[in-house]
Amino acid sequence: MKAITVLLLMFTVPMGCLAQSPQSDRQQFIRVEAPVIALAHVRVIDGTGAAPREDQTIVIRDGNIAAIGAAANTPAPNGATVVDLTGKSVIPGLVMMHEHLYYTTGPGVYGQLGVSFSRLYLAGGVTTMRTAGNVNGIMDMSVSRRIAAGEMVGPAIDATAPYVNGPSTFLQMHAITNTDLARRHVDFWADQGATSLKAYMQVSRAVLKAAIDEGHRRGMKTTGHLCSVTFGEAADLGIDDLEHGFLPATDFVRDKQPDVCPGQARGQQALAEVDENGAPFTALVKTLVDKHVALTSTLTVFETFTRGRPMPPGLDVLAPQLRDAFQRAYDRVQQNPESVYTTLFPKAMRMERAFARAGGLLIAGTDPTGAGGVVAGFSDQRQVELLVEAGFTPVEAISIATLNGAKYLGRDARIGSIAKGKQADLVVVNGNPAATIADIRRVETVIKNGVGYDPQKLIESVRGQVGIW
Ligand SMILES: [Zn+2]
């Protein structure tokens, strides 16, 4: 008896010290849940880049799209819950590829926001996401697992292992100094449920190669925010994806030493001087396209570094201290006319467009890092707007942020576009984002696996708390 009591104490006392469980109250966020749902008289923007189709009906059964067609010939089945969406649009749920469950909360410190960010991503229309970088350790996998089990609300998450990096000044990263450690890191986190890898700025070519190969053996793709390794070298090593468009490329730094990061600033200075129509840049694009390396656009985070840009959306949900901290960072940016981003931000847009036009797989993400101001969910909508500013049509931009992400994940047979037989991951938008992309912010309902969530309730549940949990 005594032993059992002690055991019980051992397990109950520490648990009792933890904050309340986030798993309750899924029901409070649900707007519509029924065995059969018919979305009637809706404009369909299907995610393939095709022109919108007016006055359609979509029948959702058991979480899947059971039928889709002109409203006149697509009756709602008997007993269906019918939602009249006259004047409104549906787009596929966003598939966003550079998200995080953390946020900049102090100098060199990233706070774990697994609960609030999951809700905000879903509220913003994100139904699938990759955490392209993890400083939370097991949290990314735990959140992914619990969302999949229906115990928490949020998007389906491709959970990335903690960063694959060499020695660095980052407090929340491992220093992986040899290939044996790299393989052990990959295997350990794969066993914990990580499904992808992210390499970082100080990684060596040898460690990156070992991680890529071990990852592929375990069914995981590798992406990177690189610096010590050039884009061209990483493509040769077999990397699957590169983050932040071309902005971290050190390929054009003249005296680049192998395995050494010359500093992000030097890389960007070199990039600012590169002729984007010249042979060296065109050759790099061709290498990436030929080797099937995807490129992730994260214009949202760079917009916060660029003078003269509007305040980003969603700041009002942040904890007040973090809202003030971002306001100060924003003011500093406005006072710096020398910033390289003045020319580099529009150039980054043109380079991403060049990559896509050359046949590369451009995918979209947001990267809630920097000095703050990239707020989950809100920034995902902003990223689509910025792709339109970069020169894509609204339906092309939506396709980049939906079907292209699904293709990268190898899940495009199930998600990423609106078609019969696919999973019912849909965003109901008040307005017509094919004509006015800003309407993508007017989300009325986010349907994931056939269940409709109320974005306002999700947002209200975390208002003023984002940055704390
Ligand atoms: Zn990132």
CSV table of N, CA and C in Angstrom, one decimal, residues 298-409:
chain,number,residue,atom,x,y,z
A,298,THR,N,9.0,33.8,-47.8
A,298,THR,CA,8.5,34.2,-46.5
A,298,THR,C,8.6,35.8,-46.5
A,299,LEU,N,7.9,36.4,-47.4
A,299,LEU,CA,8.0,37.8,-47.5
A,299,LEU,C,7.5,38.6,-46.3
A,300,THR,N,6.6,37.9,-45.5
A,300,THR,CA,6.1,38.6,-44.4
A,300,THR,C,7.1,39.1,-43.4
A,301,VAL,N,8.1,38.2,-43.1
A,301,VAL,CA,9.1,38.6,-42.0
A,301,VAL,C,10.0,39.7,-42.6
A,302,PHE,N,10.3,39.6,-43.9
A,302,PHE,CA,11.2,40.7,-44.4
A,302,PHE,C,10.4,42.0,-44.6
A,303,GLU,N,9.1,42.0,-44.7
A,303,GLU,CA,8.3,43.2,-44.8
A,303,GLU,C,8.5,44.0,-43.4
A,304,THR,N,8.7,43.3,-42.3
A,304,THR,CA,8.8,44.0,-41.0
A,304,THR,C,10.2,44.6,-40.9
A,305,PHE,N,11.2,44.3,-41.8
A,305,PHE,CA,12.5,44.9,-41.8
A,305,PHE,C,12.6,46.1,-42.8
A,306,THR,N,11.5,46.3,-43.5
A,306,THR,CA,11.6,47.2,-44.7
A,306,THR,C,10.8,48.5,-44.4
A,307,ARG,N,11.5,49.6,-44.6
A,307,ARG,CA,11.0,50.9,-44.3
A,307,ARG,C,9.8,51.2,-45.2
A,308,GLY,N,8.8,51.9,-44.7
A,308,GLY,CA,7.7,52.4,-45.5
A,308,GLY,C,6.6,51.4,-45.7
A,309,ARG,N,6.7,50.3,-45.1
A,309,ARG,CA,5.6,49.2,-45.2
A,309,ARG,C,4.6,49.4,-44.1
A,310,PRO,N,3.3,49.0,-44.4
A,310,PRO,CA,2.3,49.1,-43.4
A,310,PRO,C,2.6,48.3,-42.1
A,311,MET,N,1.9,48.7,-41.0
A,311,MET,CA,2.0,47.8,-39.8
A,311,MET,C,1.4,46.5,-40.2
A,312,PRO,N,2.0,45.4,-39.7
A,312,PRO,CA,1.5,44.1,-40.0
A,312,PRO,C,0.2,43.8,-39.3
A,313,PRO,N,-0.6,42.9,-39.8
A,313,PRO,CA,-1.9,42.6,-39.1
A,313,PRO,C,-1.8,41.7,-37.9
A,314,GLY,N,-2.7,41.8,-37.0
A,314,GLY,CA,-2.8,40.9,-35.9
A,314,GLY,C,-2.1,41.3,-34.6
A,315,LEU,N,-1.5,42.5,-34.6
A,315,LEU,CA,-0.7,43.0,-33.5
A,315,LEU,C,-1.6,43.1,-32.2
A,316,ASP,N,-2.9,43.3,-32.4
A,316,ASP,CA,-3.8,43.5,-31.2
A,316,ASP,C,-4.0,42.2,-30.4
A,317,VAL,N,-3.6,41.1,-30.9
A,317,VAL,CA,-3.8,39.9,-30.1
A,317,VAL,C,-2.6,39.6,-29.2
A,318,LEU,N,-1.5,40.3,-29.5
A,318,LEU,CA,-0.3,40.1,-28.7
A,318,LEU,C,-0.5,40.6,-27.2
A,319,ALA,N,0.3,40.0,-26.3
A,319,ALA,CA,0.4,40.5,-25.0
A,319,ALA,C,0.9,41.9,-25.1
A,320,PRO,N,0.4,42.8,-24.3
A,320,PRO,CA,0.7,44.3,-24.4
A,320,PRO,C,2.2,44.6,-24.5
A,321,GLN,N,3.1,43.9,-23.7
A,321,GLN,CA,4.5,44.2,-23.7
A,321,GLN,C,5.1,43.9,-25.1
A,322,LEU,N,4.6,42.8,-25.7
A,322,LEU,CA,5.2,42.4,-27.0
A,322,LEU,C,4.7,43.3,-28.1
A,323,ARG,N,3.5,43.8,-28.0
A,323,ARG,CA,2.9,44.8,-28.9
A,323,ARG,C,3.8,46.0,-28.9
A,324,ASP,N,4.1,46.5,-27.7
A,324,ASP,CA,4.9,47.7,-27.5
A,324,ASP,C,6.3,47.5,-28.1
A,325,ALA,N,6.9,46.3,-27.8
A,325,ALA,CA,8.2,46.0,-28.3
A,325,ALA,C,8.3,46.0,-29.8
A,326,PHE,N,7.2,45.5,-30.4
A,326,PHE,CA,7.2,45.5,-31.9
A,326,PHE,C,7.1,47.0,-32.4
A,327,GLN,N,6.2,47.7,-31.7
A,327,GLN,CA,6.1,49.1,-32.1
A,327,GLN,C,7.4,49.9,-32.1
A,328,ARG,N,8.2,49.6,-31.1
A,328,ARG,CA,9.6,50.3,-31.1
A,328,ARG,C,10.4,49.8,-32.2
A,329,ALA,N,10.4,48.5,-32.5
A,329,ALA,CA,11.2,47.9,-33.6
A,329,ALA,C,10.7,48.5,-34.9
A,330,TYR,N,9.4,48.7,-35.1
A,330,TYR,CA,8.9,49.2,-36.3
A,330,TYR,C,9.3,50.7,-36.5
A,331,ASP,N,9.3,51.4,-35.4
A,331,ASP,CA,9.8,52.8,-35.4
A,331,ASP,C,11.2,52.9,-35.8
A,332,ARG,N,12.1,52.0,-35.3
A,332,ARG,CA,13.5,52.0,-35.7
A,332,ARG,C,13.7,51.8,-37.2
A,333,VAL,N,12.9,50.9,-37.7
A,333,VAL,CA,13.0,50.6,-39.1
A,333,VAL,C,12.6,51.8,-40.0
A,334,GLN,N,11.6,52.5,-39.5
A,334,GLN,CA,11.2,53.7,-40.3
A,334,GLN,C,12.2,54.8,-40.3
A,335,GLN,N,13.1,54.8,-39.3
A,335,GLN,CA,14.1,55.8,-39.2
A,335,GLN,C,15.5,55.5,-39.8
A,336,ASN,N,15.5,54.3,-40.6
A,336,ASN,CA,16.7,53.9,-41.2
A,336,ASN,C,16.7,53.9,-42.7
A,337,PRO,N,17.0,55.0,-43.3
A,337,PRO,CA,16.9,55.1,-44.8
A,337,PRO,C,18.0,54.3,-45.5
A,338,GLU,N,19.1,53.9,-44.7
A,338,GLU,CA,20.2,53.2,-45.3
A,338,GLU,C,19.9,51.7,-45.5
A,339,SER,N,18.8,51.2,-44.9
A,339,SER,CA,18.6,49.7,-44.9
A,339,SER,C,18.7,49.1,-46.3
A,340,VAL,N,19.4,47.9,-46.4
A,340,VAL,CA,19.5,47.2,-47.7
A,340,VAL,C,18.1,46.7,-48.1
A,341,TYR,N,17.2,46.6,-47.2
A,341,TYR,CA,15.9,46.0,-47.6
A,341,TYR,C,15.1,46.9,-48.5
A,342,THR,N,15.4,48.2,-48.5
A,342,THR,CA,14.7,49.1,-49.4
A,342,THR,C,14.8,48.6,-50.8
A,343,THR,N,16.0,48.2,-51.2
A,343,THR,CA,16.1,47.7,-52.6
A,343,THR,C,15.9,46.1,-52.6
A,344,LEU,N,16.3,45.5,-51.5
A,344,LEU,CA,16.3,44.0,-51.5
A,344,LEU,C,14.9,43.4,-51.4
A,345,PHE,N,14.0,44.1,-50.7
A,345,PHE,CA,12.6,43.5,-50.6
A,345,PHE,C,11.9,43.4,-51.9
A,346,PRO,N,11.9,44.4,-52.7
A,346,PRO,CA,11.3,44.3,-54.1
A,346,PRO,C,12.1,43.3,-55.0
A,347,LYS,N,13.4,43.3,-54.8
A,347,LYS,CA,14.2,42.4,-55.6
A,347,LYS,C,14.0,41.0,-55.2
A,348,ALA,N,13.8,40.7,-53.9
A,348,ALA,CA,13.5,39.3,-53.5
A,348,ALA,C,12.2,38.9,-54.1
A,349,MET,N,11.2,39.8,-54.2
A,349,MET,CA,9.9,39.4,-54.9
A,349,MET,C,10.2,39.0,-56.4
A,350,ARG,N,11.0,39.8,-57.0
A,350,ARG,CA,11.3,39.5,-58.5
A,350,ARG,C,12.0,38.2,-58.6
A,351,MET,N,12.9,37.9,-57.7
A,351,MET,CA,13.7,36.7,-57.8
A,351,MET,C,12.8,35.5,-57.6
A,352,GLU,N,11.9,35.6,-56.6
A,352,GLU,CA,11.0,34.5,-56.4
A,352,GLU,C,10.1,34.2,-57.6
A,353,ARG,N,9.6,35.3,-58.2
A,353,ARG,CA,8.8,35.2,-59.4
A,353,ARG,C,9.6,34.5,-60.5
A,354,ALA,N,10.9,34.9,-60.7
A,354,ALA,CA,11.8,34.3,-61.7
A,354,ALA,C,11.9,32.8,-61.5
A,355,PHE,N,12.0,32.4,-60.2
A,355,PHE,CA,12.2,31.0,-59.9
A,355,PHE,C,10.9,30.2,-60.3
A,356,ALA,N,9.7,30.8,-60.0
A,356,ALA,CA,8.5,30.1,-60.3
A,356,ALA,C,8.3,30.1,-61.8
A,357,ARG,N,8.6,31.2,-62.5
A,357,ARG,CA,8.4,31.2,-64.0
A,357,ARG,C,9.4,30.2,-64.7
A,358,ALA,N,10.5,29.9,-64.0
A,358,ALA,CA,11.4,28.9,-64.6
A,358,ALA,C,11.0,27.5,-64.3
A,359,GLY,N,9.9,27.3,-63.6
A,359,GLY,CA,9.4,26.0,-63.4
A,359,GLY,C,9.7,25.5,-62.0
A,360,GLY,N,10.2,26.3,-61.1
A,360,GLY,CA,10.5,25.9,-59.7
A,360,GLY,C,9.2,25.8,-58.9
A,361,LEU,N,9.3,24.9,-57.9
A,361,LEU,CA,8.1,24.8,-57.0
A,361,LEU,C,8.3,25.8,-55.8
A,362,LEU,N,7.5,26.9,-56.0
A,362,LEU,CA,7.5,28.0,-55.0
A,362,LEU,C,6.4,27.7,-54.0
A,363,ILE,N,6.8,27.7,-52.7
A,363,ILE,CA,5.8,27.4,-51.6
A,363,ILE,C,5.8,28.6,-50.7
A,364,ALA,N,4.9,28.7,-49.8
A,364,ALA,CA,4.7,29.9,-49.0
A,364,ALA,C,4.7,29.6,-47.5
A,365,GLY,N,5.3,30.6,-46.8
A,365,GLY,CA,5.3,30.5,-45.3
A,365,GLY,C,5.4,31.9,-44.8
A,366,THR,N,5.5,32.1,-43.5
A,366,THR,CA,5.5,33.4,-42.9
A,366,THR,C,6.7,33.7,-42.0
A,367,ASP,N,7.2,32.8,-41.2
A,367,ASP,CA,8.3,32.9,-40.3
A,367,ASP,C,8.1,33.9,-39.2
A,368,PRO,N,7.4,33.6,-38.1
A,368,PRO,CA,7.1,34.5,-37.0
A,368,PRO,C,8.4,34.7,-36.1
A,369,THR,N,9.4,35.3,-36.7
A,369,THR,CA,10.6,35.5,-35.9
A,369,THR,C,11.0,37.0,-36.0
A,370,GLY,N,12.2,37.3,-36.4
A,370,GLY,CA,12.7,38.7,-36.5
A,370,GLY,C,12.5,39.4,-35.1
A,371,ALA,N,12.1,40.7,-35.2
A,371,ALA,CA,11.8,41.5,-34.0
A,371,ALA,C,10.4,41.5,-33.7
A,372,GLY,N,9.7,40.4,-34.1
A,372,GLY,CA,8.2,40.3,-33.9
A,372,GLY,C,7.4,40.9,-35.0
A,373,GLY,N,6.1,40.9,-34.8
A,373,GLY,CA,5.2,41.5,-35.8
A,373,GLY,C,4.7,40.5,-36.8
A,374,VAL,N,5.2,39.3,-36.8
A,374,VAL,CA,4.6,38.3,-37.7
A,374,VAL,C,3.8,37.3,-36.9
A,375,VAL,N,2.5,37.6,-36.9
A,375,VAL,CA,1.6,36.9,-36.0
A,375,VAL,C,0.8,35.8,-36.7
A,376,ALA,N,0.9,34.6,-36.1
A,376,ALA,CA,0.3,33.4,-36.8
A,376,ALA,C,-1.1,33.7,-37.3
A,377,GLY,N,-1.4,33.1,-38.4
A,377,GLY,CA,-2.8,33.3,-39.0
A,377,GLY,C,-2.9,34.6,-39.8
A,378,PHE,N,-2.8,35.7,-39.1
A,378,PHE,CA,-2.9,37.0,-39.8
A,378,PHE,C,-1.8,37.1,-40.8
A,379,SER,N,-0.6,36.7,-40.4
A,379,SER,CA,0.5,36.8,-41.4
A,379,SER,C,0.4,35.8,-42.6
A,380,ASP,N,-0.3,34.7,-42.4
A,380,ASP,CA,-0.5,33.8,-43.5
A,380,ASP,C,-1.3,34.4,-44.6
A,381,GLN,N,-2.3,35.2,-44.2
A,381,GLN,CA,-3.2,35.9,-45.1
A,381,GLN,C,-2.3,37.0,-45.8
A,382,ARG,N,-1.5,37.7,-45.0
A,382,ARG,CA,-0.6,38.7,-45.5
A,382,ARG,C,0.4,38.2,-46.5
A,383,GLN,N,0.9,37.0,-46.3
A,383,GLN,CA,1.8,36.4,-47.2
A,383,GLN,C,1.2,36.2,-48.6
A,384,VAL,N,-0.1,35.8,-48.6
A,384,VAL,CA,-0.7,35.6,-49.9
A,384,VAL,C,-0.9,37.0,-50.6
A,385,GLU,N,-1.2,38.0,-49.8
A,385,GLU,CA,-1.3,39.4,-50.4
A,385,GLU,C,0.0,39.8,-51.0
A,386,LEU,N,1.1,39.5,-50.3
A,386,LEU,CA,2.5,39.9,-50.8
A,386,LEU,C,2.9,39.1,-52.0
A,387,LEU,N,2.4,37.9,-52.2
A,387,LEU,CA,2.7,37.2,-53.4
A,387,LEU,C,2.0,37.9,-54.6
A,388,VAL,N,0.8,38.4,-54.4
A,388,VAL,CA,0.1,39.2,-55.4
A,388,VAL,C,0.9,40.5,-55.7
A,389,GLU,N,1.4,41.1,-54.7
A,389,GLU,CA,2.2,42.3,-54.9
A,389,GLU,C,3.5,41.9,-55.7
A,390,ALA,N,4.0,40.7,-55.5
A,390,ALA,CA,5.2,40.2,-56.2
A,390,ALA,C,4.9,39.9,-57.7
A,391,GLY,N,3.7,40.0,-58.1
A,391,GLY,CA,3.4,39.8,-59.5
A,391,GLY,C,2.6,38.6,-59.9
A,392,PHE,N,2.2,37.8,-58.9
A,392,PHE,CA,1.3,36.7,-59.2
A,392,PHE,C,-0.1,37.1,-59.2
A,393,THR,N,-0.9,36.5,-60.0
A,393,THR,CA,-2.4,36.8,-60.0
A,393,THR,C,-2.9,36.2,-58.7
A,394,PRO,N,-4.1,36.7,-58.2
A,394,PRO,CA,-4.6,36.2,-57.0
A,394,PRO,C,-4.8,34.7,-57.0
A,395,VAL,N,-5.3,34.1,-58.1
A,395,VAL,CA,-5.5,32.7,-58.1
A,395,VAL,C,-4.2,31.9,-58.1
A,396,GLU,N,-3.1,32.5,-58.7
A,396,GLU,CA,-1.8,31.9,-58.7
A,396,GLU,C,-1.2,31.9,-57.2
A,397,ALA,N,-1.4,33.1,-56.6
A,397,ALA,CA,-0.9,33.2,-55.2
A,397,ALA,C,-1.6,32.2,-54.3
A,398,ILE,N,-2.9,32.1,-54.4
A,398,ILE,CA,-3.7,31.1,-53.6
A,398,ILE,C,-3.1,29.7,-53.9
A,399,SER,N,-2.8,29.4,-55.1
A,399,SER,CA,-2.3,28.1,-55.5
A,399,SER,C,-1.0,27.8,-54.8
A,400,ILE,N,-0.1,28.8,-54.8
A,400,ILE,CA,1.2,28.7,-54.2
A,400,ILE,C,1.0,28.4,-52.7
A,401,ALA,N,0.0,29.0,-52.1
A,401,ALA,CA,-0.2,28.9,-50.6
A,401,ALA,C,-1.1,27.7,-50.3
A,402,THR,N,-1.5,26.9,-51.3
A,402,THR,CA,-2.3,25.7,-51.0
A,402,THR,C,-1.8,24.5,-51.7
A,403,LEU,N,-2.0,24.4,-53.0
A,403,LEU,CA,-1.6,23.2,-53.7
A,403,LEU,C,-0.1,22.9,-53.8
A,404,ASN,N,0.6,24.0,-53.9
A,404,ASN,CA,2.1,23.8,-54.0
A,404,ASN,C,2.6,23.3,-52.7
A,405,GLY,N,2.1,23.7,-51.5
A,405,GLY,CA,2.6,23.2,-50.3
A,405,GLY,C,2.2,21.7,-50.1
A,406,ALA,N,1.0,21.4,-50.6
A,406,ALA,CA,0.5,20.0,-50.5
A,406,ALA,C,1.4,19.1,-51.4
A,407,LYS,N,1.8,19.6,-52.6
A,407,LYS,CA,2.7,18.9,-53.5
A,407,LYS,C,4.0,18.6,-52.8
A,408,TYR,N,4.6,19.6,-52.1
A,408,TYR,CA,5.9,19.5,-51.5
A,408,TYR,C,5.8,18.4,-50.4
A,409,LEU,N,4.7,18.4,-49.7
A,409,LEU,CA,4.5,17.4,-48.6
A,409,LEU,C,4.1,16.0,-49.1
